[in-house]
XYZ file of C-alpha atoms in Angstrom:
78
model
C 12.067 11.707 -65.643
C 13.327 9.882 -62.633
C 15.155 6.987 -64.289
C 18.279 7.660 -61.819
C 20.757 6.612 -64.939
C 19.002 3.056 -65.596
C 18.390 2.452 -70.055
C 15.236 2.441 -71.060
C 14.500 -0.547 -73.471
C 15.166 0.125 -77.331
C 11.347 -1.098 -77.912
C 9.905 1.400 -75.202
C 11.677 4.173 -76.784
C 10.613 3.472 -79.822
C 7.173 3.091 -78.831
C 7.513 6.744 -76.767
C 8.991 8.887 -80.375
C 6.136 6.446 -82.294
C 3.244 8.185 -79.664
C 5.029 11.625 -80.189
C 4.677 11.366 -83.644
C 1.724 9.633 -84.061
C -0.070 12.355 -82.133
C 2.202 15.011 -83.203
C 2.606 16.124 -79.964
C 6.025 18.117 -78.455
C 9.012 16.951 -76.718
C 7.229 18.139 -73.160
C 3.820 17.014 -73.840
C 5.742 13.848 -74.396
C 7.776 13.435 -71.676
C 4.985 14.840 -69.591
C 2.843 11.964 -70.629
C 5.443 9.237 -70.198
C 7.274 10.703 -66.946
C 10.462 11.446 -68.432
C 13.044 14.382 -69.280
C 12.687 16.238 -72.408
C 16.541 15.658 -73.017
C 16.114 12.153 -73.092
C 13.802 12.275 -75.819
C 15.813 14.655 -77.933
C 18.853 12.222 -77.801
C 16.582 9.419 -78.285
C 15.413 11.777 -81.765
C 19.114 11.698 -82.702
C 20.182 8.387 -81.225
C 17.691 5.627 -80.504
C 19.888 2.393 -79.530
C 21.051 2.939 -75.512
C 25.100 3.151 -74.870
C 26.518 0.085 -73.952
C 29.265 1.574 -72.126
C 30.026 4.469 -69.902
C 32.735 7.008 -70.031
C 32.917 7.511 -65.965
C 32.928 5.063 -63.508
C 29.996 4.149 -61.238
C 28.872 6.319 -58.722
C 28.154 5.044 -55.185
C 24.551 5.866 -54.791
C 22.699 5.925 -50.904
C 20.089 3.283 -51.179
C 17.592 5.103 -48.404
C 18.165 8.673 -49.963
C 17.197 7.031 -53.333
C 14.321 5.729 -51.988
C 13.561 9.477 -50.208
C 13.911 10.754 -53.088
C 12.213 8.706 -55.728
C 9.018 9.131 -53.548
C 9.251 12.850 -53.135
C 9.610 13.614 -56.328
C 7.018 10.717 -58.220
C 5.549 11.250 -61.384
C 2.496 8.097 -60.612
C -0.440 10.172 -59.130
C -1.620 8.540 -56.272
C-alpha cells in the first residue's frame, strides 16, 4: 500500500492475483495480506505487465518526510 510510485515485479504480481485466486479471497483481503492498495490489484486484474513509461514528469520527493512518513504509516507489525 505504501509503494510511493516504485513497480512491483511482473513475477510478484503474479504471484499476489495467483494467492487471490488460489484462496479465492477479495481484492481487500488481498491487499490486506500483502500490504498494498486495492486499486493496484484491480489494474493488475486488467493489466499485469508494469508501464514502462510515465505520462508526467518526476516529482521532487523530500527524502526525510518520506522516511516520516513511511514509518508512520507501516504495514510490518512490529
Amino acid at each position: 500500500m505504501y509503494n510511493f510510485g516504485m513497480t512491483y515485479p511482473l513475477k510478484f504480481r503474479q504471484h499476489v492475483l495467483a494467492i487471490k485466486e488460489k484462496e479465492k479471497l477479495t481484492y481487500a483481503e488481498t491487499a490486506t495480506r500483502f500490504c498494498l492498495g486495492t486499486a493496484s490489484l484491480m489494474r493488475w486484474a486488467r493489466r499485469i505487465e508494469p508501464c514502462q513509461t510515465r505520462d508526467k514528469p518526476a516529482t521532487k520527493i523530500n527524502r526525510a518526510a518520506l522516511i516520516l512518513v513511511a514509518n508512520k504509516k507501516s504495514c510490518i507489525k512490529r
